[in-house]
Short mmCIF file of C-alpha atoms (C1' of nucleotides) in Angstrom, two decimals:
data_model
loop_
_atom_site.label_atom_id
_atom_site.label_comp_id
_atom_site.label_asym_id
_atom_site.label_seq_id
_atom_site.Cartn_x
_atom_site.Cartn_y
_atom_site.Cartn_z
CA MET A 82 -10.64 6.87 16.18
CA LYS A 83 -7.05 5.66 15.23
CA LEU A 84 -6.45 3.99 11.84
CA ALA A 85 -3.51 3.19 9.79
CA THR A 86 -2.44 1.92 6.39
CA TRP A 87 0.71 -0.13 5.98
CA ASN A 88 2.23 -2.26 2.91
CA VAL A 89 4.02 -5.02 4.86
CA ASN A 90 5.83 -6.63 1.79
CA SER A 91 4.67 -10.33 3.10
CA ILE A 92 2.51 -10.60 6.13
CA ARG A 93 4.29 -13.99 7.08
CA GLN A 94 7.64 -12.10 7.23
CA ARG A 95 6.27 -9.04 8.96
CA GLU A 96 3.84 -10.72 11.45
CA PRO A 97 6.14 -10.07 14.46
CA HIS A 98 6.47 -6.29 13.26
CA VAL A 99 2.76 -5.91 13.00
CA ARG A 100 2.05 -7.61 16.11
CA ALA A 101 4.24 -5.40 18.11
CA TRP A 102 3.04 -2.43 16.32
CA LEU A 103 -0.58 -3.00 17.19
CA GLU A 104 0.41 -3.51 20.81
CA ARG A 105 2.23 -0.39 20.98
CA VAL A 106 -0.13 1.93 18.96
CA GLU A 107 -3.50 0.29 19.51
CA PRO A 108 -5.12 1.61 16.38
CA ASP A 109 -8.98 0.71 15.80
CA LEU A 110 -8.37 -0.30 12.14
CA LEU A 111 -5.26 -1.25 10.41
CA LEU A 112 -5.29 -1.63 6.50
CA LEU A 113 -2.71 -4.06 5.33
CA GLN A 114 -1.23 -4.41 1.81
CA GLU A 115 1.10 -6.98 -0.22
CA LEU A 116 0.38 -9.96 2.03
CA LYS A 117 1.86 -12.24 -0.50
CA CYS A 118 -0.04 -15.22 0.58
CA GLU A 119 -3.24 -16.97 0.10
CA SER A 120 -6.08 -16.11 2.55
CA ALA A 121 -5.63 -19.50 4.42
CA ALA A 122 -2.14 -18.74 5.10
CA PHE A 123 -2.77 -15.29 6.63
CA PRO A 124 -1.47 -15.51 10.23
CA ALA A 125 -4.90 -14.41 11.87
CA GLY A 126 -4.23 -15.92 15.35
CA ALA A 127 -1.35 -13.57 16.25
CA PHE A 128 -3.79 -10.67 15.86
CA ARG A 129 -6.88 -12.39 17.20
CA ASP A 130 -4.74 -12.72 20.44
CA LEU A 131 -4.63 -8.82 20.60
CA GLY A 132 -8.41 -8.40 19.97
CA TYR A 133 -8.44 -7.78 16.23
CA THR A 134 -10.84 -9.59 13.75
CA GLU A 135 -9.59 -9.87 10.22
CA ALA A 136 -11.05 -9.73 6.78
CA VAL A 137 -8.64 -11.18 3.99
CA VAL A 138 -8.35 -11.03 0.18
CA GLY A 139 -5.33 -13.19 -0.32
CA GLN A 140 -3.55 -14.32 -3.38
CA LYS A 141 -0.43 -16.62 -3.88
CA SER A 142 2.95 -14.90 -4.21
CA TYR A 143 1.63 -11.43 -5.23
CA ASN A 144 -0.66 -8.62 -3.89
CA GLY A 145 -3.18 -9.46 -1.21
CA VAL A 146 -4.96 -6.83 1.18
CA ALA A 147 -6.44 -7.27 4.60
CA ILE A 148 -8.32 -5.28 7.39
CA LEU A 149 -7.73 -5.72 11.08
CA ALA A 150 -10.33 -4.28 13.31
CA ARG A 151 -11.20 -4.20 16.88
CA ARG A 152 -14.77 -3.13 16.28
CA PRO A 153 -17.45 -5.17 14.55
CA PHE A 154 -17.64 -4.65 10.79
CA THR A 155 -19.19 -6.14 7.57
CA VAL A 156 -17.25 -6.67 4.37
CA THR A 157 -19.19 -5.20 1.45
CA HIS A 158 -16.81 -5.79 -1.43
CA ARG A 159 -13.80 -8.07 -2.02
CA ALA A 160 -12.80 -6.65 -5.36
CA LEU A 161 -12.83 -3.18 -6.84
CA PRO A 162 -16.26 -2.70 -8.56
CA GLY A 163 -16.21 -2.45 -12.18
CA LEU A 164 -13.09 -4.44 -13.11
CA PRO A 165 -13.62 -7.39 -15.23
CA PRO A 166 -15.00 -10.31 -13.41
CA ASP A 167 -11.98 -12.46 -14.43
CA ASP A 168 -9.50 -10.01 -12.82
CA ALA A 169 -8.00 -12.25 -10.09
CA GLN A 170 -5.62 -9.82 -8.61
CA ALA A 171 -6.22 -9.27 -4.86
CA ARG A 172 -6.05 -5.57 -4.49
CA TYR A 173 -9.15 -4.24 -2.90
CA ILE A 174 -11.40 -4.84 0.17
CA GLU A 175 -14.19 -2.52 1.42
CA ILE A 176 -15.89 -2.74 4.77
CA GLU A 177 -18.49 -0.76 6.72
CA THR A 178 -17.96 -0.15 10.37
CA ASP A 179 -19.83 2.07 12.69
CA GLY A 180 -21.51 3.60 9.71
CA THR A 181 -18.28 4.46 8.10
CA THR A 182 -17.15 2.91 4.74
CA VAL A 183 -13.49 1.97 4.72
CA ALA A 184 -11.75 0.90 1.43
CA ASN A 185 -8.36 -0.54 1.50
CA LEU A 186 -6.41 -0.76 -1.72
CA TYR A 187 -3.13 -1.78 -3.27
CA LEU A 188 -3.07 -0.07 -6.49
CA PRO A 189 -0.94 -1.64 -9.58
CA ASN A 190 2.49 -0.50 -9.74
CA GLY A 191 2.47 -0.03 -13.59
CA ASN A 192 6.16 -0.48 -14.24
CA SER A 193 6.04 -4.20 -15.12
CA GLY A 194 4.32 -5.77 -18.16
CA GLY A 195 5.22 -2.90 -20.73
CA ASP A 196 2.42 -0.62 -22.12
CA ALA A 197 -0.29 -3.34 -21.02
CA GLY A 198 1.00 -3.10 -17.48
CA TYR A 199 0.75 0.72 -17.39
CA ALA A 200 -2.61 0.66 -19.11
CA TYR A 201 -3.92 -1.79 -16.30
CA LYS A 202 -2.95 0.66 -13.84
CA LEU A 203 -4.72 3.60 -15.52
CA ALA A 204 -7.81 1.42 -16.10
CA TRP A 205 -7.74 0.44 -12.28
CA MET A 206 -7.50 4.18 -11.41
CA ASP A 207 -10.50 4.98 -13.68
CA ARG A 208 -12.54 2.28 -11.78
CA LEU A 209 -11.37 3.58 -8.57
CA ALA A 210 -12.48 7.14 -9.46
CA GLU A 211 -15.91 5.68 -10.34
CA ARG A 212 -16.00 3.73 -7.00
CA ALA A 213 -14.93 6.85 -5.23
CA ALA A 214 -17.78 9.11 -6.84
CA ALA A 215 -20.44 6.46 -5.96
CA LEU A 216 -19.14 6.46 -2.36
CA LEU A 217 -19.39 10.24 -2.19
CA GLN A 218 -22.99 9.91 -3.70
CA ALA A 219 -23.84 7.55 -0.92
CA ASP A 220 -23.05 10.31 1.44
CA ARG A 221 -21.70 8.26 4.33
CA PRO A 222 -18.27 9.01 6.12
CA THR A 223 -15.86 7.34 3.69
CA LEU A 224 -12.26 6.62 3.90
CA ILE A 225 -10.15 5.30 0.81
CA ALA A 226 -6.52 4.35 1.89
CA GLY A 227 -3.73 2.04 1.04
CA ASP A 228 -0.77 1.88 -1.31
CA PHE A 229 -1.68 4.09 -4.21
CA ASN A 230 1.72 3.49 -5.90
CA VAL A 231 1.35 7.10 -6.75
CA CYS A 232 3.70 9.80 -5.78
CA PRO A 233 1.50 12.92 -6.12
CA ALA A 234 3.82 15.75 -6.56
CA PRO A 235 7.49 16.45 -6.91
CA GLU A 236 7.88 17.34 -3.23
CA ASP A 237 6.77 13.80 -2.51
CA ALA A 238 9.88 12.28 -4.01
CA ALA A 239 13.59 12.73 -2.77
CA GLN A 240 15.85 14.06 -5.44
CA GLY A 241 17.20 11.04 -7.50
CA ALA A 242 14.80 8.66 -5.67
CA ILE A 243 12.77 7.92 -8.88
CA SER A 244 13.07 8.37 -12.83
CA PRO A 245 10.69 10.87 -14.24
CA THR A 246 9.37 8.25 -16.49
CA ASP A 247 8.57 5.97 -13.73
CA ALA A 248 4.85 4.84 -13.65
CA LEU A 249 4.48 6.33 -10.06
CA VAL A 250 5.12 9.84 -11.19
CA ARG A 251 3.94 10.00 -14.81
CA PRO A 252 1.59 12.90 -15.61
CA GLU A 253 -1.40 10.53 -16.54
CA THR A 254 -0.91 8.99 -13.09
CA ARG A 255 -0.76 12.16 -11.13
CA ALA A 256 -3.64 13.51 -13.00
CA ARG A 257 -5.85 10.45 -11.80
CA PHE A 258 -4.76 10.93 -8.35
CA ARG A 259 -5.73 14.56 -8.63
CA ARG A 260 -9.20 13.66 -9.79
CA LEU A 261 -9.86 11.90 -6.56
CA LEU A 262 -9.07 15.22 -4.90
CA TRP A 263 -11.31 17.25 -7.15
CA GLN A 264 -14.17 15.01 -6.41
CA GLY A 265 -13.94 16.16 -2.85
CA TYR A 266 -11.35 13.69 -1.02
CA THR A 267 -8.89 15.11 1.31
CA ASP A 268 -5.35 13.94 1.33
CA ALA A 269 -4.90 13.63 5.30
CA ILE A 270 -1.12 14.00 5.36
CA ARG A 271 -1.10 17.13 3.11
CA ALA A 272 -4.16 18.60 4.82
CA LEU A 273 -2.11 18.84 8.08
CA HIS A 274 1.28 19.04 6.70
CA PRO A 275 1.14 21.01 3.57
CA ARG A 276 4.90 21.63 3.01
CA GLU A 277 6.73 19.04 5.20
CA THR A 278 8.83 16.39 3.49
CA LEU A 279 7.20 13.25 4.45
CA TYR A 280 7.93 9.94 2.93
CA THR A 281 6.22 6.44 3.35
CA PHE A 282 8.50 4.22 1.41
CA TRP A 283 12.30 3.70 1.00
CA ASP A 284 13.78 1.31 -1.57
CA TYR A 285 15.87 -1.68 0.06
CA GLN A 286 18.56 -0.75 -2.42
CA ALA A 287 21.31 1.78 -2.94
CA GLY A 288 21.23 2.95 0.69
CA ALA A 289 17.77 4.59 0.08
CA TRP A 290 16.95 4.59 3.86
CA PRO A 291 20.25 5.96 5.24
CA ARG A 292 20.19 8.50 2.66
CA ASP A 293 16.53 9.34 3.13
CA GLN A 294 15.81 8.86 -0.50
CA GLY A 295 12.11 8.16 0.06
CA LEU A 296 8.73 8.45 -1.67
CA ARG A 297 5.31 9.42 -0.44
CA ILE A 298 3.07 6.68 -2.13
CA ASP A 299 0.93 5.54 0.83
CA HIS A 300 -2.08 7.71 1.30
CA VAL A 301 -5.30 8.14 3.28
CA LEU A 302 -8.10 10.05 1.57
CA LEU A 303 -11.07 11.23 3.55
CA SER A 304 -14.61 12.15 2.50
CA PRO A 305 -15.58 15.91 3.54
CA GLU A 306 -17.31 14.74 6.81
CA LEU A 307 -14.17 12.72 7.93
CA ALA A 308 -11.77 15.50 6.89
CA GLU A 309 -13.59 17.74 9.38
CA ARG A 310 -12.71 15.33 12.05
CA LEU A 311 -9.05 14.90 11.09
CA VAL A 312 -6.69 15.67 14.13
CA ALA A 313 -3.29 13.92 13.25
CA ALA A 314 -1.73 12.20 10.19
CA ALA A 315 1.92 10.88 10.03
CA PRO A 316 4.13 8.05 8.59
CA ASP A 317 5.86 6.21 11.43
CA ARG A 318 9.32 6.40 10.26
CA ALA A 319 10.74 4.50 13.23
CA GLU A 320 9.43 1.28 11.68
CA ARG A 321 11.97 1.66 8.68
CA ASP A 322 14.81 1.33 11.10
CA ARG A 323 13.78 -2.02 12.85
CA ALA A 324 15.42 -5.35 11.76
CA GLN A 325 14.03 -6.93 8.50
CA PRO A 326 11.54 -4.06 8.04
CA SER A 327 9.04 -3.54 5.05
CA ASP A 328 10.19 -1.12 2.51
CA HIS A 329 7.00 0.93 3.52
CA VAL A 330 6.05 2.30 6.99
CA PRO A 331 2.65 2.57 8.58
CA VAL A 332 0.74 5.76 8.01
CA LEU A 333 -1.27 6.56 11.08
CA VAL A 334 -4.32 8.88 10.96
CA GLU A 335 -6.39 10.09 14.02
CA LEU A 336 -9.96 11.15 13.70
CA ALA A 337 -11.99 13.08 16.46
"C1'" DA B 96 17.79 3.82 -14.51
"C1'" DT B 97 18.10 -0.72 -13.19
"C1'" DG B 98 17.82 -5.05 -10.41
"C1'" DC B 99 22.70 -2.88 -5.88
"C1'" DC B 100 17.74 -5.66 -1.68
"C1'" DG B 101 14.38 -8.60 -0.27
"C1'" DG B 102 10.08 -11.38 -1.06
"C1'" DG B 103 7.91 -14.97 -3.73
"C1'" DT B 104 8.09 -19.70 -6.12
"C1'" DC B 105 7.59 -24.69 -10.69
"C1'" DC B 106 14.03 -25.19 -5.42
"C1'" DT B 107 16.88 -22.21 -7.75
"C1'" DA B 108 17.17 -19.10 -11.43
"C1'" DC B 109 13.87 -15.79 -12.28
"C1'" DC B 110 9.89 -12.63 -11.75
"C1'" DC B 111 8.11 -8.66 -9.20
"C1'" DG B 112 8.30 -4.48 -6.44
"C1'" DA B 113 8.73 1.16 -7.01
#
DNA sequence: ATGCCGGGTCCTACCCGA
């Protein structure tokens, strides 16, 4: 089983990239973030042509998540459980397919909106920890993946790529990410590549890509059962070199 | 560290991303 997560930074801008990537890689599942459009504007036809069915939680201008799948699935959640009901940010979708639970998330960045913006990120991570625990309790194969906007450790950021006070690297942010690992989830990339320098994001500015000033902020977390089946995990760096790329590349994971 | 890029929208200067 092949699956990937990819922050596309506007699905309307990146439709040709995603289409070509699906044709070449043929994943069973693709989790998308930062659609930047309402659900009705999602270019589903381009992906249906290739045999993929979509589930979309869209929002005008900002955020937005979707799942493309070749196998049948059911949508179980269209928002992160535990958030206030008036929270309209499109950041979470959860499905079940072949007995496996798949959660796709776009975690708040936390750098805008001052103290309240960062507090929102931490609260979101607290709700995520609760959901992650409940899913382990349910004892089904579970995968939680997406753009976490968390750079877990110093080796996940190039020298000079990010300020030490940035919301992606603050101790409170990292502690909340580690809590997911302590609960029993496996970081798929680090499980297979404990020391390698592997980035998933390069800023558009300041020549971040040519200078390889990247960050590892897109992650695939696996429940113990799925971790046993992990055979490959890697960012697809080649996507960052294409014309008009997203600032993130796909992270591809293969399970036996 | 911001706003050098790139996407969005109240269409055009400004917000957001990380």
